[in-house]
CSV table of C-alpha atoms in Angstrom, one decimal:
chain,number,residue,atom,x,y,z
I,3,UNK,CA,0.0,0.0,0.0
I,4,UNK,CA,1.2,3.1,-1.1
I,5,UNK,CA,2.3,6.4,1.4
I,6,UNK,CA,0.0,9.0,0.8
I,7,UNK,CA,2.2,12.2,0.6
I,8,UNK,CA,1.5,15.7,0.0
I,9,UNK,CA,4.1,18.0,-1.1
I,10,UNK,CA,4.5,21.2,0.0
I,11,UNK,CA,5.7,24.2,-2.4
I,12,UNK,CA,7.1,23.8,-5.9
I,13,UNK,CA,10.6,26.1,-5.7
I,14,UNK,CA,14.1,25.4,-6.6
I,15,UNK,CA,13.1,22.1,-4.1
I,16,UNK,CA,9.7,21.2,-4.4
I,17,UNK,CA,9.3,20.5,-8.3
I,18,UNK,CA,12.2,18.3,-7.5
I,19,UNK,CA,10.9,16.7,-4.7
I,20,UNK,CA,7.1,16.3,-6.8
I,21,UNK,CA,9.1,14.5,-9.1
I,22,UNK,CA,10.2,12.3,-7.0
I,23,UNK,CA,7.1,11.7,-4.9
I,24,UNK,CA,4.9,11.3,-8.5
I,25,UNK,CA,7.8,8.8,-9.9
I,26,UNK,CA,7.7,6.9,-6.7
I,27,UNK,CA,6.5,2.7,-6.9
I,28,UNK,CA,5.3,3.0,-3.1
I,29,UNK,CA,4.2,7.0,-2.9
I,30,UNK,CA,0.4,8.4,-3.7
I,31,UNK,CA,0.5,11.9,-4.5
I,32,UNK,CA,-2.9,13.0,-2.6
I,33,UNK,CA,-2.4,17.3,-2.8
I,34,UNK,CA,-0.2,20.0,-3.6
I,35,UNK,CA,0.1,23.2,-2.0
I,36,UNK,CA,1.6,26.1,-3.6
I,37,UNK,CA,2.0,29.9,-2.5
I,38,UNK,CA,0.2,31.6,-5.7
I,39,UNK,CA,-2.5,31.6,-7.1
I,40,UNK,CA,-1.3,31.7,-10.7
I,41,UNK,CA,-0.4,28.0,-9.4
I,42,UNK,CA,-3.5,27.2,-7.7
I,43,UNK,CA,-5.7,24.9,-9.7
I,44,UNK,CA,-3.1,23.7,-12.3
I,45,UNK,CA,-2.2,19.9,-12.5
I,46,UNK,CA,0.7,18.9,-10.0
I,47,UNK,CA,2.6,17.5,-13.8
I,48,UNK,CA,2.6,20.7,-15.3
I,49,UNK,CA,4.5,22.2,-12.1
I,50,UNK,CA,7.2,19.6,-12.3
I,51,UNK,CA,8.0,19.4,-15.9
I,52,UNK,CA,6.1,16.1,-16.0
I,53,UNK,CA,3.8,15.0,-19.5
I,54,UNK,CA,1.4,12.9,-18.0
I,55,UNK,CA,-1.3,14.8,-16.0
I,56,UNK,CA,-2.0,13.5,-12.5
I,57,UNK,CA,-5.0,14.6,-11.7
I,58,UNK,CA,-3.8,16.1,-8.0
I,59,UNK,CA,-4.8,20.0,-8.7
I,60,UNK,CA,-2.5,22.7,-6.9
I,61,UNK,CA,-4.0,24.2,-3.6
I,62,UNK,CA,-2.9,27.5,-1.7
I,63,UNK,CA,-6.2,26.6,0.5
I,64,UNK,CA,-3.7,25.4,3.8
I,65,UNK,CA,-6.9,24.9,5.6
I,66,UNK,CA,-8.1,22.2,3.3
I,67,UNK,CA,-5.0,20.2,2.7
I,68,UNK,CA,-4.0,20.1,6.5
I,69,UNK,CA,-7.8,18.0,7.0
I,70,UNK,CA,-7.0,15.7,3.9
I,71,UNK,CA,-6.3,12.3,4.8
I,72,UNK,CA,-2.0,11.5,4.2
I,73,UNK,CA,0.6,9.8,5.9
I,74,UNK,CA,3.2,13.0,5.1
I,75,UNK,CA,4.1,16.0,4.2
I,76,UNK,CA,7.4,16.9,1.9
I,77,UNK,CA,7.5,20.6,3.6
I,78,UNK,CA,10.4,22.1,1.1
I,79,UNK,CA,8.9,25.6,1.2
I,80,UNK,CA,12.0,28.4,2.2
I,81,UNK,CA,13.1,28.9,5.5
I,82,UNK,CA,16.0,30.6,5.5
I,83,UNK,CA,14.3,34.0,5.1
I,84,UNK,CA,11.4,33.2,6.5
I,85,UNK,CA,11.8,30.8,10.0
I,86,UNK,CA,9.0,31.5,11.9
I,87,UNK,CA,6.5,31.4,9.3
I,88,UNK,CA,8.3,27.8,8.4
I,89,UNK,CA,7.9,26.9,11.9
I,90,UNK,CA,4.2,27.3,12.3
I,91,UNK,CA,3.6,25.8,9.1
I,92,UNK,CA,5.4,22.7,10.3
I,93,UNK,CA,3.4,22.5,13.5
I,94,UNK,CA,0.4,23.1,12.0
I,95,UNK,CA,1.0,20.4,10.1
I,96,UNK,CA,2.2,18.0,12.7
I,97,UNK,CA,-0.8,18.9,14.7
I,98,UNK,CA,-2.7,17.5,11.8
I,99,UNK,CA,-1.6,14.2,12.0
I,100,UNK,CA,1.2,13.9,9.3
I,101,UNK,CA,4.5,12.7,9.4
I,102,UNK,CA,6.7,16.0,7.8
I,103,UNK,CA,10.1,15.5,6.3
I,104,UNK,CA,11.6,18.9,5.3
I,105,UNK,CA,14.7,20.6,3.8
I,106,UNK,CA,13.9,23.8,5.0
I,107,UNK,CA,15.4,25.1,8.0
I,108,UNK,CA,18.9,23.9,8.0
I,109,UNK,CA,19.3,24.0,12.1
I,110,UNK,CA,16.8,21.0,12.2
I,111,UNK,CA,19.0,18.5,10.6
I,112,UNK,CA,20.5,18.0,14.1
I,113,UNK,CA,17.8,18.6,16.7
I,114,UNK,CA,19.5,17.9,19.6
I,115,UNK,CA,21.7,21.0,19.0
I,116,UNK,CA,19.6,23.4,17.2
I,117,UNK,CA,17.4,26.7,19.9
I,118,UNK,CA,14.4,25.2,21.9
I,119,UNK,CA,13.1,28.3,19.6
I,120,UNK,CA,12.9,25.5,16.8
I,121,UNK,CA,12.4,23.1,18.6
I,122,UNK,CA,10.1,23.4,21.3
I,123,UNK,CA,6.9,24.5,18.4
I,124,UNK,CA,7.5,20.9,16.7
I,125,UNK,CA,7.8,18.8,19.6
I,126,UNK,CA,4.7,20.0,20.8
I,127,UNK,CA,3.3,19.5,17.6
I,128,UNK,CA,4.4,15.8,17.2
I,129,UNK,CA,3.0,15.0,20.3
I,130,UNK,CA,-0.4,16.6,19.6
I,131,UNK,CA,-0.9,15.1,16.2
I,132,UNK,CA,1.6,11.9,16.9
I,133,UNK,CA,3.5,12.2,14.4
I,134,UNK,CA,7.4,12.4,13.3
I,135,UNK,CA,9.6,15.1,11.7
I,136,UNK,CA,12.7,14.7,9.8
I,137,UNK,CA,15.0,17.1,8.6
I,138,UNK,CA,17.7,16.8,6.0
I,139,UNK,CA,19.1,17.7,2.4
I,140,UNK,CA,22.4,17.4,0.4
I,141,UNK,CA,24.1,20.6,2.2
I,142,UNK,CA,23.2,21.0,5.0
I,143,UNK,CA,23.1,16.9,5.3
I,144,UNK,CA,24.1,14.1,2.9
I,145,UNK,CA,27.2,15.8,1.8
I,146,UNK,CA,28.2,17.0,5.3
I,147,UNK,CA,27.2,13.8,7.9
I,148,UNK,CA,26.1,11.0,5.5
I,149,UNK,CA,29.2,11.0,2.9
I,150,UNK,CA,32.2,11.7,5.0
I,151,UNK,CA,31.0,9.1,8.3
I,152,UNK,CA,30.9,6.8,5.0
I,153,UNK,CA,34.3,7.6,3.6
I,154,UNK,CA,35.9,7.2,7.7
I,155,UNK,CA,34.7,3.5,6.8
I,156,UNK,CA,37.5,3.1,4.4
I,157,UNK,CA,40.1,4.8,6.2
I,158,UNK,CA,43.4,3.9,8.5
I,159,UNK,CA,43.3,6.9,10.1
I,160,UNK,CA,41.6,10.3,10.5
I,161,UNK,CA,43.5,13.7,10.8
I,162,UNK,CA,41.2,16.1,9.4
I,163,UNK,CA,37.8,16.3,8.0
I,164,UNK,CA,37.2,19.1,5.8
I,165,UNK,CA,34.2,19.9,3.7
I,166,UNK,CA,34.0,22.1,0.9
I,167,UNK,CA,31.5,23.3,-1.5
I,168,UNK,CA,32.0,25.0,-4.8
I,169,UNK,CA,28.9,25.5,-6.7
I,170,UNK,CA,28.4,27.9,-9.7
I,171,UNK,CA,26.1,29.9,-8.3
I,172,UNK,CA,25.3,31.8,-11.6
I,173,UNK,CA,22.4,28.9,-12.1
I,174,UNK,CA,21.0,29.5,-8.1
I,175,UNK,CA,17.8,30.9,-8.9
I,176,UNK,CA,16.9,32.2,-5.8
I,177,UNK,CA,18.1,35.9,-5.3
I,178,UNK,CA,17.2,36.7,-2.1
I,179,UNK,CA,19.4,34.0,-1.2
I,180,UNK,CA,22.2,35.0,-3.8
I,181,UNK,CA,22.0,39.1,-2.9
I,182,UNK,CA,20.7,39.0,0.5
I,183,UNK,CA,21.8,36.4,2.8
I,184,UNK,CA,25.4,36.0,0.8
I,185,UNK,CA,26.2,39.1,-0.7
I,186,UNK,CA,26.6,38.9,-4.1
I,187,UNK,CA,26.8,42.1,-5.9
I,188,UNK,CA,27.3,44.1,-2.9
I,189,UNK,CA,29.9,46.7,-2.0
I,190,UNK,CA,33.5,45.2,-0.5
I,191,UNK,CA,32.8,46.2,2.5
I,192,UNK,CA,29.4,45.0,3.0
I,193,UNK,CA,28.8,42.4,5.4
I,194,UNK,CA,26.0,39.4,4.6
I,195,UNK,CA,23.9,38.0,6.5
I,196,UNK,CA,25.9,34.8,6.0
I,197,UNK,CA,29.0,35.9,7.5
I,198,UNK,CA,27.3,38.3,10.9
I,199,UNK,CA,28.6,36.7,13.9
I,200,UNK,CA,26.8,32.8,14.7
I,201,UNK,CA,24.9,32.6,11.5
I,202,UNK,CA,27.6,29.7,10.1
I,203,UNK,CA,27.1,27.7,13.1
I,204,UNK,CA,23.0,28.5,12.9
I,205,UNK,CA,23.7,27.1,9.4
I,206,UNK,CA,26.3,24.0,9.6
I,207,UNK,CA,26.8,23.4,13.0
I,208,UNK,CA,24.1,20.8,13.0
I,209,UNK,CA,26.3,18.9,10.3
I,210,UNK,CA,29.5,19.5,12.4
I,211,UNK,CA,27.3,18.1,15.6
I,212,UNK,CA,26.2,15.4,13.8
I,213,UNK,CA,29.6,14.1,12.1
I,214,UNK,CA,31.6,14.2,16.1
I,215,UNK,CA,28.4,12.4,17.6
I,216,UNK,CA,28.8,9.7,14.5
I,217,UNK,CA,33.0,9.5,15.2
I,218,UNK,CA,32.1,9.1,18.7
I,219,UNK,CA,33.7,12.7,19.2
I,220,UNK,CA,32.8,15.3,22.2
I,221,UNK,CA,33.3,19.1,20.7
I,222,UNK,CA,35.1,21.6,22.8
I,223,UNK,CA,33.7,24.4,20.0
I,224,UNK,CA,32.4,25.4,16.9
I,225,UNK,CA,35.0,28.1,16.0
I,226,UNK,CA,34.1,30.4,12.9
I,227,UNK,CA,36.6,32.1,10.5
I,228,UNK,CA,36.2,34.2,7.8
């Protein structure tokens, strides 16, 4: 029997994420909610750059999709600007009864160090509504905890664990992101969000919690440097 899933938002993430869920052998794709309304009402396909129609129309009616019967919620709308508003969505949520698993705020990926602030609202939830939350993605996640734990497997010895991205971030459509929270385009001496004092460790320190607690390693800091 097939997981009834509802996906939540069709960004840079969640057309990804539909196409997974639609494409899946043991996933039901039950509703689809979407933050316009030049979205509402079209077929979940056409939002994914899928050629078979569905028949699972696109809802920004939250009310209506939180009473639908599913056993989960792909929550991939963005966090990063807005937290609280991705908070109470994911309690609401919860609350309902569904099982959420989310890429969207990046401090959840380790829950036992992220603020009671985000924590707190979803525990409460969970045990309202009995349900679980999981949080992950490729950065902050796979590529940080998953990937090098895996690599220590095939290792002598450890000295250093150091993980880098380089992305080409001429393709990141998402300029709030972009201008905003890294700085691109600004003056020199401008100072993004992204690099204001704690905002790194807000961001990765989850990953860096979650790679010593899988090496069996007790932190004495997360030190930041720019």
């Amino acid at each position: 029997m097939a997981y009834r899933v509802i996906q939540w938002s069709t960004g840079n993430v969640g057309r990804y994420a539909l196409r997974g869920i639609i494409g899946h052998p043991d996933m039901e794709l039950v509703g689809l909610w979407v933050s316009s309304d030049a979205k509402a009402g079209r077929d979940a396909a056409d939002l994914c750059g899928l050629d078979e129609p569905t028949g699972v129309l696109a809802s920004n009616d939250t009310d209506a999709l939180l009473a639908m019967d599913a056993d989960a919620v792909c929550y991939t709308a963005t966090g990063d600007l807005r937290p609280v508003e991705a908070l109470q969505d994911m309690s609401a949520i919860l609350a309902s009864g569904k099982n959420v698993v989310s890429s969207s705020l990046v401090p959840l990926v380790h829950p036992a160090g992220a603020l009671p602030d985000f924590t707190a609202p979803l525990e409460e939830a969970c045990a309202k509504g009995k349900s679980s939350f999981f949080t992950s993605g490729i950065d902050p996640g796979f590529a940080n905890d998953v990937l090098p734990l895996l690599l220590t497997g095939v290792s002598e010895r450890i000295d250093t664990v150091r993980v880098q991205e380089v992305l080409n971030y001429a393709t990141y459509d998402q300029p709030e992101v972009l201008f905003e929270t890294m700085g691109f385009g600004k003056p020199m001496d401008h100072t993004p969000i992204l690099l204001m004092p704690s905002v790194l460790s807000l961001a990765w320190g989850g990953t860096v919690r979650l790679l010593a607690d899988g090496l069996g390693l007790a932190l004495d800091e997360i030190a930041e440097t720019y």
